[in-house]
Amino acid sequence: MTLIDGDEISARVRDEVSREISDLDYTPRLVAVLMSDDPASETYVRMKHQAAEEVGVDSETIDIDPEETEEALLDVIDDLNQDEDVDGILVQLPLPDHVDEHAALDAVAPEKDVDGFHPENKGRLMDGRPRMVPATPRGVHRMLQEADVEVDGADVTIVGRSNIVGKPLAALLTNHDATVTVCHSHTDDLAAHTRRADVVVAAVGVAEMIDAEMVAEGATVIDVGINRVDADNDKGYELVGDVAFDEVKEVAGAITPVPGGVGPMTVACLMENTVEAARQRRKN
Ligand code: GUN
């Protein structure tokens, strides 16, 4: 069994980005908009900020009180769209219930949309001419490449149909000639789909849902899940994936851990998107 080490691969990606930035005659600028008190969202935004600092992206987080109106959020996004110094904008999800997520994502200028969540960028990915590929799918694809897992012709089963992982990953891997099956909560006999896959990607948000019985001997297993479960430690919780790692590693040919798997890849690939956005916008 090969452990696909997200910490190691993401360090390589960050290093590549860092070298690319050192050749530019400007500093790419990324702004994260956080409209949430959720500790997990706060942690993710902090990790993105740290990665930005490390690679040489100038980054800032704009905090908006979650009690504020949708209009207040749209005003902030509009200002960032107009700001010539801003290369990348990301609106951390989830947003408060009273804010229409689509309205917020649609408001981000497509050329600054480093998450790849604007409908134009989603459409381009579907069309096979991507501009900004969402960071998690991009990170998953990079991990498969680094682990020498052939995607062309492979049977890939994705468990989860979210707009930010499952659906764009299906488009991305289809563009790379995989045969992709997308499963979800209404799928009949999920295990039949996962068991015949060369590559299983778990992105459902249910702790340790994919067990050893659901995975073929030698398959590659990519775990996108990051779930907080109660634990008897200082924090009172621990992070586990959507895959029951200890048992699945006994049958898988290659597997990603949690933490230290897809999570750091998402952050590193966001930096790649930020540099790409800057280069496209500034035309060098
Ligand atoms: N919330 C969960 N994943 C993501 C992500 O990739 N980007 C943003 N902006 N919010 C998220």
GROMACS .gro file of C-alpha atoms and ligand atoms in nm:
model
  295
    1MET     CA    1   0.000   0.000   0.000
    2THR     CA    2   0.124   0.347  -0.094
    3LEU     CA    3   0.040   0.640   0.130
    4ILE     CA    4  -0.027   0.943  -0.088
    5ASP     CA    5   0.121   1.215   0.126
    6GLY     CA    6  -0.065   1.546   0.084
    7ASP     CA    7   0.178   1.732   0.308
    8GLU     CA    8   0.470   1.634   0.087
    9ILE     CA    9   0.299   1.691  -0.248
   10SER     CA   10   0.147   2.022  -0.138
   11ALA     CA   11   0.489   2.141  -0.022
   12ARG     CA   12   0.615   2.072  -0.374
   13VAL     CA   13   0.321   2.266  -0.524
   14ARG     CA   14   0.380   2.559  -0.289
   15ASP     CA   15   0.747   2.553  -0.380
   16GLU     CA   16   0.661   2.568  -0.752
   17VAL     CA   17   0.424   2.858  -0.691
   18SER     CA   18   0.680   3.036  -0.480
   19ARG     CA   19   0.945   3.009  -0.753
   20GLU     CA   20   0.697   3.131  -1.013
   21ILE     CA   21   0.611   3.435  -0.800
   22SER     CA   22   0.975   3.522  -0.750
   23ASP     CA   23   1.003   3.566  -1.129
   24LEU     CA   24   0.716   3.816  -1.144
   25ASP     CA   25   0.765   4.189  -1.118
   26TYR     CA   26   0.455   4.228  -0.899
   27THR     CA   27   0.310   4.053  -0.594
   28PRO     CA   28  -0.018   3.869  -0.655
   29ARG     CA   29  -0.288   3.975  -0.412
   30LEU     CA   30  -0.560   3.748  -0.270
   31VAL     CA   31  -0.854   3.861  -0.058
   32ALA     CA   32  -1.067   3.616   0.139
   33VAL     CA   33  -1.413   3.720   0.253
   34LEU     CA   34  -1.527   3.547   0.571
   35MET     CA   35  -1.890   3.593   0.677
   36SER     CA   36  -1.907   3.326   0.946
   37ASP     CA   37  -1.822   3.251   1.309
   38ASP     CA   38  -1.781   2.882   1.233
   39PRO     CA   39  -1.448   2.770   1.383
   40ALA     CA   40  -1.382   2.533   1.090
   41SER     CA   41  -1.428   2.815   0.835
   42GLU     CA   42  -1.207   3.043   1.045
   43THR     CA   43  -0.939   2.771   1.048
   44TYR     CA   44  -0.958   2.718   0.671
   45VAL     CA   45  -0.925   3.090   0.600
   46ARG     CA   46  -0.630   3.114   0.840
   47MET     CA   47  -0.459   2.821   0.663
   48LYS     CA   48  -0.510   2.989   0.326
   49HIS     CA   49  -0.362   3.311   0.464
   50GLN     CA   50  -0.058   3.125   0.602
   51ALA     CA   51   0.001   2.945   0.273
   52ALA     CA   52  -0.025   3.277   0.088
   53GLU     CA   53   0.238   3.433   0.312
   54GLU     CA   54   0.464   3.134   0.263
   55VAL     CA   55   0.455   3.140  -0.118
   56GLY     CA   56   0.473   3.518  -0.147
   57VAL     CA   57   0.110   3.604  -0.220
   58ASP     CA   58  -0.007   3.919  -0.046
   59SER     CA   59  -0.325   3.819   0.137
   60GLU     CA   60  -0.594   3.976   0.346
   61THR     CA   61  -0.914   3.851   0.509
   62ILE     CA   62  -1.218   4.075   0.521
   63ASP     CA   63  -1.445   3.976   0.809
   64ILE     CA   64  -1.813   4.052   0.769
   65ASP     CA   65  -2.041   4.009   1.069
   66PRO     CA   66  -2.264   3.707   0.994
   67GLU     CA   67  -2.565   3.917   1.106
   68GLU     CA   68  -2.499   4.164   0.824
   69THR     CA   69  -2.715   4.173   0.511
   70GLU     CA   70  -2.655   4.005   0.176
   71GLU     CA   71  -2.624   4.353   0.028
   72ALA     CA   72  -2.332   4.431   0.259
   73LEU     CA   73  -2.152   4.121   0.130
   74LEU     CA   74  -2.229   4.207  -0.233
   75ASP     CA   75  -2.095   4.560  -0.177
   76VAL     CA   76  -1.766   4.421  -0.045
   77ILE     CA   77  -1.737   4.184  -0.343
   78ASP     CA   78  -1.811   4.467  -0.583
   79ASP     CA   79  -1.538   4.683  -0.430
   80LEU     CA   80  -1.289   4.395  -0.465
   81ASN     CA   81  -1.396   4.341  -0.827
   82GLN     CA   82  -1.319   4.707  -0.901
   83ASP     CA   83  -0.990   4.713  -0.710
   84GLU     CA   84  -0.709   4.693  -0.966
   85ASP     CA   85  -0.465   4.566  -0.701
   86VAL     CA   86  -0.674   4.257  -0.621
   87ASP     CA   87  -0.599   3.948  -0.832
   88GLY     CA   88  -0.800   3.683  -0.649
   89ILE     CA   89  -1.121   3.687  -0.446
   90LEU     CA   90  -1.262   3.399  -0.247
   91VAL     CA   91  -1.584   3.394  -0.049
   92GLN     CA   92  -1.551   3.131   0.221
   93LEU     CA   93  -1.846   2.892   0.230
   94PRO     CA   94  -2.084   2.821   0.392
   95LEU     CA   95  -2.253   3.160   0.413
   96PRO     CA   96  -2.525   3.246   0.667
   97ASP     CA   97  -2.874   3.113   0.584
   98HIS     CA   98  -3.014   3.460   0.503
   99VAL     CA   99  -2.753   3.510   0.229
  100ASP     CA  100  -2.812   3.358  -0.114
  101GLU     CA  101  -2.495   3.164  -0.191
  102HIS     CA  102  -2.552   3.179  -0.566
  103ALA     CA  103  -2.595   3.557  -0.557
  104ALA     CA  104  -2.261   3.588  -0.377
  105LEU     CA  105  -2.070   3.350  -0.606
  106ASP     CA  106  -2.222   3.502  -0.919
  107ALA     CA  107  -2.106   3.845  -0.802
  108VAL     CA  108  -1.734   3.761  -0.804
  109ALA     CA  109  -1.562   3.879  -1.124
  110PRO     CA  110  -1.490   3.553  -1.317
  111GLU     CA  111  -1.129   3.655  -1.383
  112LYS     CA  112  -1.068   3.696  -1.008
  113ASP     CA  113  -1.266   3.385  -0.908
  114VAL     CA  114  -0.979   3.174  -0.770
  115ASP     CA  115  -1.226   2.918  -0.627
  116GLY     CA  116  -1.365   2.853  -0.976
  117PHE     CA  117  -1.720   2.877  -0.838
  118HIS     CA  118  -1.856   3.140  -1.079
  119PRO     CA  119  -2.099   2.986  -1.333
  120GLU     CA  120  -1.876   3.102  -1.619
  121ASN     CA  121  -1.578   2.913  -1.476
  122LYS     CA  122  -1.792   2.608  -1.401
  123GLY     CA  123  -1.925   2.620  -1.757
  124ARG     CA  124  -1.577   2.646  -1.902
  125LEU     CA  125  -1.467   2.340  -1.703
  126MET     CA  126  -1.769   2.145  -1.831
  127ASP     CA  127  -1.683   2.263  -2.180
  128GLY     CA  128  -1.329   2.124  -2.157
  129ARG     CA  129  -1.163   2.468  -2.170
  130PRO     CA  130  -1.108   2.544  -1.804
  131ARG     CA  131  -0.987   2.876  -1.673
  132MET     CA  132  -1.005   2.839  -1.294
  133VAL     CA  133  -1.040   2.479  -1.174
  134PRO     CA  134  -1.176   2.457  -0.817
  135ALA     CA  135  -0.888   2.394  -0.578
  136THR     CA  136  -1.000   2.063  -0.425
  137PRO     CA  137  -1.062   1.885  -0.758
  138ARG     CA  138  -0.736   2.028  -0.886
  139GLY     CA  139  -0.559   1.896  -0.575
  140VAL     CA  140  -0.714   1.550  -0.613
  141HIS     CA  141  -0.605   1.532  -0.976
  142ARG     CA  142  -0.251   1.637  -0.886
  143MET     CA  143  -0.233   1.369  -0.615
  144LEU     CA  144  -0.337   1.103  -0.868
  145GLN     CA  145  -0.068   1.226  -1.107
  146GLU     CA  146   0.199   1.230  -0.837
  147ALA     CA  147   0.104   0.878  -0.728
  148ASP     CA  148   0.131   0.760  -1.093
  149VAL     CA  149  -0.233   0.656  -1.099
  150GLU     CA  150  -0.347   0.644  -1.462
  151VAL     CA  151  -0.671   0.841  -1.499
  152ASP     CA  152  -0.716   0.781  -1.873
  153GLY     CA  153  -0.957   0.489  -1.906
  154ALA     CA  154  -0.984   0.433  -1.531
  155ASP     CA  155  -1.316   0.364  -1.360
  156VAL     CA  156  -1.350   0.644  -1.107
  157THR     CA  157  -1.635   0.646  -0.857
  158ILE     CA  158  -1.694   0.976  -0.679
  159VAL     CA  159  -1.912   0.957  -0.369
  160GLY     CA  160  -2.068   1.301  -0.326
  161ARG     CA  161  -2.220   1.543  -0.577
  162SER     CA  162  -2.141   1.880  -0.422
  163ASN     CA  163  -2.094   2.186  -0.641
  164ILE     CA  164  -1.747   2.242  -0.497
  165VAL     CA  165  -1.602   1.890  -0.512
  166GLY     CA  166  -1.804   1.605  -0.665
  167LYS     CA  167  -1.945   1.778  -0.972
  168PRO     CA  168  -1.635   1.974  -1.079
  169LEU     CA  169  -1.411   1.673  -1.010
  170ALA     CA  170  -1.635   1.461  -1.233
  171ALA     CA  171  -1.595   1.717  -1.512
  172LEU     CA  172  -1.219   1.746  -1.462
  173LEU     CA  173  -1.154   1.371  -1.466
  174THR     CA  174  -1.392   1.322  -1.759
  175ASN     CA  175  -1.185   1.582  -1.946
  176HIS     CA  176  -0.885   1.359  -1.868
  177ASP     CA  177  -1.061   1.055  -2.017
  178ALA     CA  178  -1.167   0.874  -1.699
  179THR     CA  179  -1.498   0.687  -1.687
  180VAL     CA  180  -1.665   0.866  -1.399
  181THR     CA  181  -1.959   0.757  -1.184
  182VAL     CA  182  -2.102   1.011  -0.940
  183CYS     CA  183  -2.286   0.859  -0.642
  184HIS     CA  184  -2.486   1.036  -0.373
  185SER     CA  185  -2.745   0.991  -0.100
  186HIS     CA  186  -3.007   0.856  -0.345
  187THR     CA  187  -2.773   0.604  -0.508
  188ASP     CA  188  -2.903   0.249  -0.502
  189ASP     CA  189  -2.638  -0.002  -0.388
  190LEU     CA  190  -2.349   0.239  -0.338
  191ALA     CA  191  -2.106  -0.043  -0.261
  192ALA     CA  192  -2.162  -0.197  -0.605
  193HIS     CA  193  -2.034   0.128  -0.759
  194THR     CA  194  -1.738   0.175  -0.526
  195ARG     CA  195  -1.629  -0.191  -0.542
  196ARG     CA  196  -1.581  -0.190  -0.918
  197ALA     CA  197  -1.383   0.135  -0.921
  198ASP     CA  198  -1.010   0.168  -0.988
  199VAL     CA  199  -1.027   0.499  -0.803
  200VAL     CA  200  -1.272   0.584  -0.523
  201VAL     CA  201  -1.304   0.949  -0.421
  202ALA     CA  202  -1.499   1.005  -0.098
  203ALA     CA  203  -1.646   1.354  -0.066
  204VAL     CA  204  -1.965   1.311   0.133
  205GLY     CA  205  -1.890   1.457   0.474
  206VAL     CA  206  -1.989   1.144   0.667
  207ALA     CA  207  -1.720   1.021   0.905
  208GLU     CA  208  -1.560   0.689   0.805
  209MET     CA  209  -1.849   0.592   0.580
  210ILE     CA  210  -1.638   0.409   0.320
  211ASP     CA  211  -1.528   0.078   0.473
  212ALA     CA  212  -1.303  -0.204   0.354
  213GLU     CA  213  -1.595  -0.402   0.211
  214MET     CA  214  -1.669  -0.119  -0.030
  215VAL     CA  215  -1.322  -0.103  -0.188
  216ALA     CA  216  -1.161  -0.337  -0.441
  217GLU     CA  217  -0.824  -0.492  -0.367
  218GLY     CA  218  -0.554  -0.259  -0.500
  219ALA     CA  219  -0.783   0.038  -0.569
  220THR     CA  220  -0.674   0.398  -0.511
  221VAL     CA  221  -0.873   0.576  -0.241
  222ILE     CA  222  -0.882   0.956  -0.215
  223ASP     CA  223  -1.046   1.091   0.099
  224VAL     CA  224  -1.175   1.448   0.070
  225GLY     CA  225  -1.370   1.437   0.397
  226ILE     CA  226  -1.269   1.636   0.704
  227ASN     CA  227  -1.511   1.553   0.987
  228ARG     CA  228  -1.487   1.657   1.350
  229VAL     CA  229  -1.576   1.369   1.582
  230ASP     CA  230  -1.579   1.375   1.963
  231ALA     CA  231  -1.254   1.257   2.117
  232ASP     CA  232  -1.104   1.226   2.460
  233ASN     CA  233  -0.824   1.480   2.408
  234ASP     CA  234  -0.750   1.846   2.491
  235LYS     CA  235  -0.955   1.981   2.201
  236GLY     CA  236  -1.247   1.747   2.266
  237TYR     CA  237  -1.252   1.642   1.900
  238GLU     CA  238  -1.039   1.484   1.632
  239LEU     CA  239  -1.048   1.503   1.253
  240VAL     CA  240  -1.138   1.193   1.053
  241GLY     CA  241  -1.209   1.145   0.686
  242ASP     CA  242  -1.500   0.989   0.500
  243VAL     CA  243  -1.294   0.670   0.474
  244ALA     CA  244  -1.237   0.420   0.758
  245PHE     CA  245  -0.863   0.455   0.707
  246ASP     CA  246  -0.732   0.175   0.930
  247GLU     CA  247  -0.933  -0.096   0.758
  248VAL     CA  248  -0.937   0.045   0.404
  249LYS     CA  249  -0.556   0.079   0.396
  250GLU     CA  250  -0.541  -0.301   0.425
  251VAL     CA  251  -0.714  -0.345   0.086
  252ALA     CA  252  -0.628  -0.026  -0.103
  253GLY     CA  253  -0.329  -0.004  -0.336
  254ALA     CA  254  -0.285   0.364  -0.251
  255ILE     CA  255  -0.468   0.589  -0.007
  256THR     CA  256  -0.466   0.946   0.126
  257PRO     CA  257  -0.466   1.010   0.503
  258VAL     CA  258  -0.674   1.262   0.699
  259PRO     CA  259  -0.531   1.494   0.809
  260GLY     CA  260  -0.234   1.542   0.576
  261GLY     CA  261  -0.411   1.436   0.258
  262VAL     CA  262  -0.638   1.638   0.033
  263GLY     CA  263  -0.671   1.929   0.282
  264PRO     CA  264  -0.324   2.079   0.228
  265MET     CA  265  -0.356   2.016  -0.147
  266THR     CA  266  -0.667   2.237  -0.163
  267VAL     CA  267  -0.479   2.523  -0.002
  268ALA     CA  268  -0.173   2.480  -0.227
  269CYS     CA  269  -0.386   2.462  -0.542
  270LEU     CA  270  -0.567   2.778  -0.439
  271MET     CA  271  -0.226   2.946  -0.453
  272GLU     CA  272  -0.172   2.808  -0.804
  273ASN     CA  273  -0.507   2.954  -0.906
  274THR     CA  274  -0.416   3.288  -0.751
  275VAL     CA  275  -0.095   3.313  -0.951
  276GLU     CA  276  -0.273   3.205  -1.268
  277ALA     CA  277  -0.544   3.466  -1.210
  278ALA     CA  278  -0.280   3.733  -1.155
  279ARG     CA  279  -0.086   3.637  -1.468
  280GLN     CA  280  -0.396   3.627  -1.687
  281ARG     CA  281  -0.527   3.957  -1.557
  282ARG     CA  282  -0.191   4.135  -1.569
  283LYS     CA  283  -0.096   3.961  -1.894
  284ASN     CA  284   0.245   3.836  -1.782
  285GUN     N1  285  -1.582   2.580   0.198
  285GUN     C1  286  -1.547   2.451   0.189
  285GUN     N2  287  -1.459   2.432   0.089
  285GUN     C2  288  -1.439   2.553   0.035
  285GUN     C3  289  -1.356   2.600  -0.072
  285GUN     O1  290  -1.285   2.526  -0.140
  285GUN     N3  291  -1.362   2.733  -0.097
  285GUN     C4  292  -1.441   2.817  -0.026
  285GUN     N4  293  -1.441   2.946  -0.060
  285GUN     N5  294  -1.518   2.777   0.073
  285GUN     C5  295  -1.515   2.646   0.102
   0.00000   0.00000   0.00000
